[in-house]
Amino acid sequence: MIAVSRGNNAVSYGVHNIHNAVNCDVHNIYNAGCGMSSDMCNKDILHISLPAQLTVMAAMVLMVVISLITTSIKSSLQSGYYTVVKQGCRLSEESVFASYNNQLLKDFNIFALNKSDILNNKLCSYINENISSYSSDISLSDCAFNTFSYMTDNEGYGVEEQIVKAMEYGMYSNVPDKEQQSILSGEEQENVQNDKEQESVQADNECKYVRCGENLSEAQAYSEQFMEDNENLKKDLADMLEQSDDGDMQYEDRQKEQINTSLNAVWQLYEYLKSGICETVTEGRISNKYIEIQELADEYIKSRDISFINKDVIKRSIEASGNEDTLKKNVLSTEYVAKHFICYTDTSPGDNDRSGISALLDYEMEYIIGGEHNDRENVYKVINQLSVIREGVNLSYLISAQDKMSEAYMLAAALVGVTGCDLAVRLVQYIIVSIWAYAESIVELRKLLAGETIALIKNRDNWILQLSSLVDEKLNLQSLINNITSYEAVDNREAVNNNKSDENGRDNGIGYKEYLKLLIMFMNKSDRNYRIAALMELRMIMYGHSGFRMKNYIYAAFGAAHFKMNGTGSVYRQKLSYSYI
């Protein structure tokens, strides 16, 4: 330290802990013969102070540089510690989640981890092992997963997302871009072409589902309007027959009785035909398996009536599918079901065997639709839904076919025309048309369950039954059933054996499994996800894992780990997060 004082002519000079005081009188220096004036002496003193300032600045710069270097070293060391912590935690998370259920992955391409397998001490052991191999300056204070995402959470989100990813991986994962294709070998290019064909098939499937849904929706609209007109005719006829004697229209009691008798006979024929459709279609060839297993994933389904497929359900599903991502998920989920589960036409009743172990339910796709723990009830529910769909399709054609409507009117006139009541004739005509459409549906369903295909939309070329051989003026029920089951009333033999092309030559055939896929496509998403999960549980139980339940399995976990830096005592918190999705 250097200090210059002109007042007292004193100079204090200190280096580190040595302090010396020197008193210098400028005038005495001059009288001693230094040969310098006062100004020159002051100038020399200033020259002496300049090197001292540079020395101080150099020392300060050196201190800053040393501080910067040491800080950088410390920061790099801390950064290295943090990297070690992150890598160690990630490896530990993967080690914990590597204990997924192998059988579930093998059968369904689904990753799921039993929550009981995640033990905090096991997680801590993995982390300690990973960080100890890098440095002893870090120690684990505590760690834990405290938040879990279960397979049954959020309407089965974990199941659906993994299904979609599994199907996407199988169809799109190996499709390179154009530049990559140019360097591929011939065999590799062929594989790429196959993958592109799969992608094209998937796009066609999406269009097919939407197109089928729109066609069915239109047919259902015709059918519902027809039924509404039928109900209006019944009400008008009832009001007319109950008019007082002062009314404009008068009918004798004998005429009223004849009208009511004919109406009741025709209506009972229709109702009986509908009530016995399941036995008529299956002819008793059906599995009677049932399960009494509790706490399956389908217990999360909210109590509600099974909604039959109608134009409103189809319309809502198509509108929801307007979102490309939603449509893709619905289609991929449906295709996944068809790939991994079986239905009525895949096996004979009771003949379903996987690796020598009998399946708990023979009709898995039907279970997804029906939701009952009974094969027979599920098939019956599917048959009833399909009969509603097919009746609507058939009614929409009959209403538009003038020759067939005229034929039905002539039969109705033969039954009640003698009463002179045109309203009664028209009402009986509507019921006869309904019987005709429903009988056609029974024939179609018998073909479907036999593994054959039928036309999605009806026309003159693929219509099967003729009315004259189906129903006569005696309204013989047994004769009607016999004619349906033996095809005695067939109007078009070629239609029985070939329903695969429409008048434009397009492939128009659709089989039983395709109809199941349509029903699954348009059903409630959460119902579908939970029943798929329940079928996975049944498969695991079939393999001997009686306690397997999806509600005990997770697909993601979240938590935190705390570390102490031994050198500094600072604490570092690392988030833990892992998901199969």
CSV table of N, CA, C and O in Angstrom, one decimal, residues 425-491:
chain,number,residue,atom,x,y,z
A,425,VAL,N,-106.5,-52.0,-43.7
A,425,VAL,CA,-105.7,-52.6,-44.8
A,425,VAL,C,-104.3,-52.1,-44.8
A,425,VAL,O,-103.3,-52.9,-44.8
A,426,ARG,N,-104.2,-50.8,-44.7
A,426,ARG,CA,-102.8,-50.2,-44.7
A,426,ARG,C,-102.0,-50.6,-43.4
A,426,ARG,O,-100.8,-50.8,-43.5
A,427,LEU,N,-102.7,-50.6,-42.3
A,427,LEU,CA,-102.0,-51.0,-41.1
A,427,LEU,C,-101.5,-52.5,-41.2
A,427,LEU,O,-100.4,-52.8,-40.8
A,428,VAL,N,-102.4,-53.4,-41.6
A,428,VAL,CA,-102.0,-54.8,-41.8
A,428,VAL,C,-100.8,-54.9,-42.8
A,428,VAL,O,-99.9,-55.7,-42.7
A,429,GLN,N,-100.9,-54.0,-43.9
A,429,GLN,CA,-99.8,-54.0,-44.9
A,429,GLN,C,-98.5,-53.7,-44.2
A,429,GLN,O,-97.5,-54.3,-44.5
A,430,TYR,N,-98.5,-52.7,-43.3
A,430,TYR,CA,-97.2,-52.3,-42.6
A,430,TYR,C,-96.7,-53.4,-41.8
A,430,TYR,O,-95.5,-53.7,-41.7
A,431,ILE,N,-97.6,-54.1,-41.1
A,431,ILE,CA,-97.2,-55.2,-40.2
A,431,ILE,C,-96.6,-56.4,-41.1
A,431,ILE,O,-95.6,-57.0,-40.7
A,432,ILE,N,-97.3,-56.6,-42.2
A,432,ILE,CA,-96.8,-57.7,-43.1
A,432,ILE,C,-95.4,-57.4,-43.6
A,432,ILE,O,-94.5,-58.2,-43.7
A,433,VAL,N,-95.2,-56.1,-44.0
A,433,VAL,CA,-93.9,-55.7,-44.5
A,433,VAL,C,-92.8,-55.9,-43.4
A,433,VAL,O,-91.7,-56.3,-43.6
A,434,SER,N,-93.2,-55.6,-42.1
A,434,SER,CA,-92.3,-55.7,-41.0
A,434,SER,C,-92.0,-57.2,-40.8
A,434,SER,O,-90.8,-57.6,-40.5
A,435,ILE,N,-93.0,-58.1,-40.9
A,435,ILE,CA,-92.7,-59.5,-40.8
A,435,ILE,C,-91.8,-60.0,-41.9
A,435,ILE,O,-90.8,-60.8,-41.7
A,436,TRP,N,-92.0,-59.5,-43.1
A,436,TRP,CA,-91.2,-59.9,-44.3
A,436,TRP,C,-89.8,-59.4,-44.1
A,436,TRP,O,-88.8,-60.2,-44.3
A,437,ALA,N,-89.6,-58.2,-43.6
A,437,ALA,CA,-88.2,-57.7,-43.4
A,437,ALA,C,-87.5,-58.5,-42.2
A,437,ALA,O,-86.3,-58.8,-42.3
A,438,TYR,N,-88.3,-58.8,-41.2
A,438,TYR,CA,-87.7,-59.5,-40.1
A,438,TYR,C,-87.4,-60.9,-40.4
A,438,TYR,O,-86.3,-61.5,-40.0
A,439,ALA,N,-88.2,-61.6,-41.2
A,439,ALA,CA,-87.9,-62.9,-41.7
A,439,ALA,C,-86.7,-62.9,-42.6
A,439,ALA,O,-85.8,-63.8,-42.5
A,440,GLU,N,-86.5,-61.9,-43.4
A,440,GLU,CA,-85.3,-61.8,-44.2
A,440,GLU,C,-84.1,-61.6,-43.3
A,440,GLU,O,-83.0,-62.2,-43.5
A,441,SER,N,-84.3,-60.9,-42.2
A,441,SER,CA,-83.2,-60.7,-41.2
A,441,SER,C,-82.8,-62.1,-40.6
A,441,SER,O,-81.6,-62.3,-40.4
A,442,ILE,N,-83.8,-62.9,-40.3
A,442,ILE,CA,-83.5,-64.2,-39.7
A,442,ILE,C,-82.6,-65.1,-40.7
A,442,ILE,O,-81.6,-65.7,-40.3
A,443,VAL,N,-83.0,-65.1,-41.9
A,443,VAL,CA,-82.3,-65.8,-42.9
A,443,VAL,C,-80.8,-65.3,-43.0
A,443,VAL,O,-79.9,-66.0,-43.1
A,444,GLU,N,-80.7,-64.0,-43.0
A,444,GLU,CA,-79.4,-63.4,-43.1
A,444,GLU,C,-78.5,-63.7,-41.8
A,444,GLU,O,-77.3,-64.0,-42.0
A,445,LEU,N,-79.1,-63.7,-40.7
A,445,LEU,CA,-78.4,-64.0,-39.5
A,445,LEU,C,-78.0,-65.5,-39.4
A,445,LEU,O,-76.9,-65.8,-39.0
A,446,ARG,N,-78.8,-66.4,-39.9
A,446,ARG,CA,-78.4,-67.8,-40.0
A,446,ARG,C,-77.2,-67.9,-40.9
A,446,ARG,O,-76.3,-68.7,-40.7
A,447,LYS,N,-77.2,-67.2,-42.0
A,447,LYS,CA,-76.0,-67.2,-42.9
A,447,LYS,C,-74.8,-66.7,-42.2
A,447,LYS,O,-73.7,-67.2,-42.4
A,448,LEU,N,-74.9,-65.6,-41.5
A,448,LEU,CA,-73.8,-65.0,-40.8
A,448,LEU,C,-73.2,-66.0,-39.8
A,448,LEU,O,-72.0,-66.1,-39.7
A,449,LEU,N,-74.0,-66.6,-39.0
A,449,LEU,CA,-73.5,-67.5,-38.0
A,449,LEU,C,-73.0,-68.8,-38.6
A,449,LEU,O,-72.3,-69.5,-37.9
A,450,ALA,N,-73.3,-69.0,-39.8
A,450,ALA,CA,-72.7,-70.2,-40.5
A,450,ALA,C,-71.4,-69.8,-41.2
A,450,ALA,O,-70.8,-70.7,-41.8
A,451,GLY,N,-71.0,-68.6,-41.0
A,451,GLY,CA,-69.7,-68.2,-41.5
A,451,GLY,C,-69.8,-67.6,-42.9
A,451,GLY,O,-68.7,-67.3,-43.5
A,452,GLU,N,-71.0,-67.4,-43.4
A,452,GLU,CA,-71.1,-66.8,-44.7
A,452,GLU,C,-71.2,-65.2,-44.7
A,452,GLU,O,-71.2,-64.7,-43.6
A,453,THR,N,-71.3,-64.6,-45.8
A,453,THR,CA,-71.4,-63.2,-45.9
A,453,THR,C,-72.8,-62.8,-46.4
A,453,THR,O,-73.4,-63.5,-47.1
A,454,ILE,N,-73.2,-61.5,-46.1
A,454,ILE,CA,-74.4,-61.0,-46.7
A,454,ILE,C,-74.2,-59.6,-47.2
A,454,ILE,O,-73.1,-59.0,-46.8
A,455,ALA,N,-75.1,-59.1,-48.0
A,455,ALA,CA,-74.9,-57.7,-48.5
A,455,ALA,C,-75.2,-56.7,-47.4
A,455,ALA,O,-76.1,-56.9,-46.6
A,456,LEU,N,-74.4,-55.7,-47.4
A,456,LEU,CA,-74.6,-54.6,-46.4
A,456,LEU,C,-75.9,-53.9,-46.7
A,456,LEU,O,-76.7,-53.6,-45.8
A,457,ILE,N,-76.2,-53.6,-47.9
A,457,ILE,CA,-77.4,-52.9,-48.3
A,457,ILE,C,-78.2,-53.8,-49.3
A,457,ILE,O,-77.6,-54.3,-50.2
A,458,LYS,N,-79.5,-53.8,-49.2
A,458,LYS,CA,-80.3,-54.8,-50.0
A,458,LYS,C,-80.7,-54.1,-51.3
A,458,LYS,O,-80.9,-52.9,-51.3
A,459,ASN,N,-80.9,-54.9,-52.3
A,459,ASN,CA,-81.5,-54.5,-53.5
A,459,ASN,C,-82.2,-55.7,-54.2
A,459,ASN,O,-82.3,-56.8,-53.6
A,460,ARG,N,-82.7,-55.5,-55.4
A,460,ARG,CA,-83.5,-56.5,-56.0
A,460,ARG,C,-82.7,-57.8,-56.3
A,460,ARG,O,-83.2,-58.9,-56.2
A,461,ASP,N,-81.4,-57.6,-56.5
A,461,ASP,CA,-80.5,-58.8,-56.9
A,461,ASP,C,-80.2,-59.6,-55.7
A,461,ASP,O,-79.9,-60.8,-55.8
A,462,ASN,N,-80.1,-59.1,-54.5
A,462,ASN,CA,-79.7,-59.9,-53.3
A,462,ASN,C,-80.8,-60.1,-52.3
A,462,ASN,O,-80.6,-60.6,-51.2
A,463,TRP,N,-82.1,-59.7,-52.7
A,463,TRP,CA,-83.2,-60.1,-51.8
A,463,TRP,C,-83.5,-61.6,-51.9
A,463,TRP,O,-83.4,-62.2,-52.9
A,464,ILE,N,-83.8,-62.2,-50.7
A,464,ILE,CA,-83.9,-63.6,-50.6
A,464,ILE,C,-85.3,-64.2,-50.6
A,464,ILE,O,-85.7,-65.0,-51.4
A,465,LEU,N,-86.2,-63.7,-49.7
A,465,LEU,CA,-87.5,-64.3,-49.4
A,465,LEU,C,-88.6,-63.7,-50.3
A,465,LEU,O,-88.6,-62.5,-50.5
A,466,GLN,N,-89.5,-64.6,-50.7
A,466,GLN,CA,-90.7,-64.1,-51.4
A,466,GLN,C,-91.9,-64.3,-50.5
A,466,GLN,O,-92.0,-65.2,-49.7
A,467,LEU,N,-92.7,-63.3,-50.5
A,467,LEU,CA,-93.8,-63.2,-49.6
A,467,LEU,C,-94.9,-64.3,-49.8
A,467,LEU,O,-95.4,-64.8,-48.8
A,468,SER,N,-95.2,-64.6,-51.0
A,468,SER,CA,-96.2,-65.6,-51.3
A,468,SER,C,-96.0,-66.9,-50.6
A,468,SER,O,-96.9,-67.7,-50.2
A,469,SER,N,-94.7,-67.3,-50.5
A,469,SER,CA,-94.3,-68.6,-49.9
A,469,SER,C,-94.0,-68.5,-48.5
A,469,SER,O,-93.8,-69.4,-47.8
A,470,LEU,N,-94.0,-67.2,-48.0
A,470,LEU,CA,-93.6,-67.0,-46.6
A,470,LEU,C,-94.8,-66.9,-45.7
A,470,LEU,O,-94.9,-67.6,-44.7
A,471,VAL,N,-95.8,-66.1,-46.1
A,471,VAL,CA,-97.0,-66.0,-45.3
A,471,VAL,C,-98.2,-66.1,-46.2
A,471,VAL,O,-98.3,-65.6,-47.3
A,472,ASP,N,-99.2,-66.9,-45.7
A,472,ASP,CA,-100.5,-67.0,-46.5
A,472,ASP,C,-101.6,-66.4,-45.7
A,472,ASP,O,-101.5,-65.9,-44.6
A,473,GLU,N,-102.8,-66.6,-46.2
A,473,GLU,CA,-104.0,-66.0,-45.6
A,473,GLU,C,-104.3,-66.6,-44.2
A,473,GLU,O,-105.0,-66.0,-43.4
A,474,LYS,N,-103.8,-67.8,-44.0
A,474,LYS,CA,-104.1,-68.5,-42.8
A,474,LYS,C,-103.1,-68.1,-41.6
A,474,LYS,O,-103.3,-68.4,-40.5
A,475,LEU,N,-102.1,-67.4,-42.0
A,475,LEU,CA,-101.1,-66.9,-41.0
A,475,LEU,C,-100.6,-68.0,-40.2
A,475,LEU,O,-100.5,-67.9,-38.9
A,476,ASN,N,-100.1,-69.1,-40.8
A,476,ASN,CA,-99.6,-70.3,-40.1
A,476,ASN,C,-98.2,-70.0,-39.6
A,476,ASN,O,-97.3,-69.9,-40.4
A,477,LEU,N,-98.1,-70.0,-38.3
A,477,LEU,CA,-96.8,-69.6,-37.7
A,477,LEU,C,-95.7,-70.7,-38.0
A,477,LEU,O,-94.6,-70.4,-38.4
A,478,GLN,N,-96.1,-72.0,-37.8
A,478,GLN,CA,-95.1,-73.0,-38.0
A,478,GLN,C,-94.7,-73.1,-39.4
A,478,GLN,O,-93.5,-73.4,-39.7
A,479,SER,N,-95.6,-72.9,-40.3
A,479,SER,CA,-95.3,-72.8,-41.7
A,479,SER,C,-94.3,-71.7,-42.0
A,479,SER,O,-93.4,-71.9,-42.8
A,480,LEU,N,-94.5,-70.6,-41.4
A,480,LEU,CA,-93.6,-69.4,-41.5
A,480,LEU,C,-92.2,-69.8,-41.1
A,480,LEU,O,-91.2,-69.6,-41.8
A,481,ILE,N,-92.1,-70.4,-39.9
A,481,ILE,CA,-90.8,-70.8,-39.3
A,481,ILE,C,-90.1,-71.8,-40.2
A,481,ILE,O,-88.9,-71.7,-40.5
A,482,ASN,N,-90.9,-72.8,-40.7
A,482,ASN,CA,-90.3,-73.8,-41.6
A,482,ASN,C,-89.8,-73.3,-42.9
A,482,ASN,O,-88.8,-73.6,-43.4
A,483,ASN,N,-90.6,-72.3,-43.4
A,483,ASN,CA,-90.2,-71.7,-44.7
A,483,ASN,C,-88.9,-70.9,-44.5
A,483,ASN,O,-88.1,-70.9,-45.4
A,484,ILE,N,-88.7,-70.3,-43.4
A,484,ILE,CA,-87.5,-69.5,-43.2
A,484,ILE,C,-86.3,-70.4,-43.0
A,484,ILE,O,-85.3,-70.2,-43.6
A,485,THR,N,-86.4,-71.4,-42.1
A,485,THR,CA,-85.3,-72.2,-41.8
A,485,THR,C,-84.9,-73.1,-42.9
A,485,THR,O,-83.7,-73.6,-43.0
A,486,SER,N,-85.8,-73.5,-43.8
A,486,SER,CA,-85.5,-74.4,-44.8
A,486,SER,C,-85.3,-73.7,-46.2
A,486,SER,O,-85.1,-74.4,-47.2
A,487,TYR,N,-85.4,-72.4,-46.2
A,487,TYR,CA,-85.3,-71.6,-47.4
A,487,TYR,C,-86.3,-72.0,-48.5
A,487,TYR,O,-86.1,-71.8,-49.7
A,488,GLU,N,-87.5,-72.5,-48.0
A,488,GLU,CA,-88.6,-72.8,-48.9
A,488,GLU,C,-89.2,-71.5,-49.6
A,488,GLU,O,-89.8,-71.6,-50.6
A,489,ALA,N,-89.0,-70.4,-48.9
A,489,ALA,CA,-89.6,-69.2,-49.5
A,489,ALA,C,-88.6,-68.3,-50.2
A,489,ALA,O,-88.7,-67.2,-50.4
A,490,VAL,N,-87.5,-69.0,-50.7
A,490,VAL,CA,-86.4,-68.2,-51.4
A,490,VAL,C,-86.9,-67.7,-52.7
A,490,VAL,O,-87.5,-68.4,-53.5
A,491,ASP,N,-86.7,-66.4,-52.9
A,491,ASP,CA,-87.1,-65.8,-54.1
A,491,ASP,C,-86.0,-65.7,-55.1
A,491,ASP,O,-86.2,-65.6,-56.3
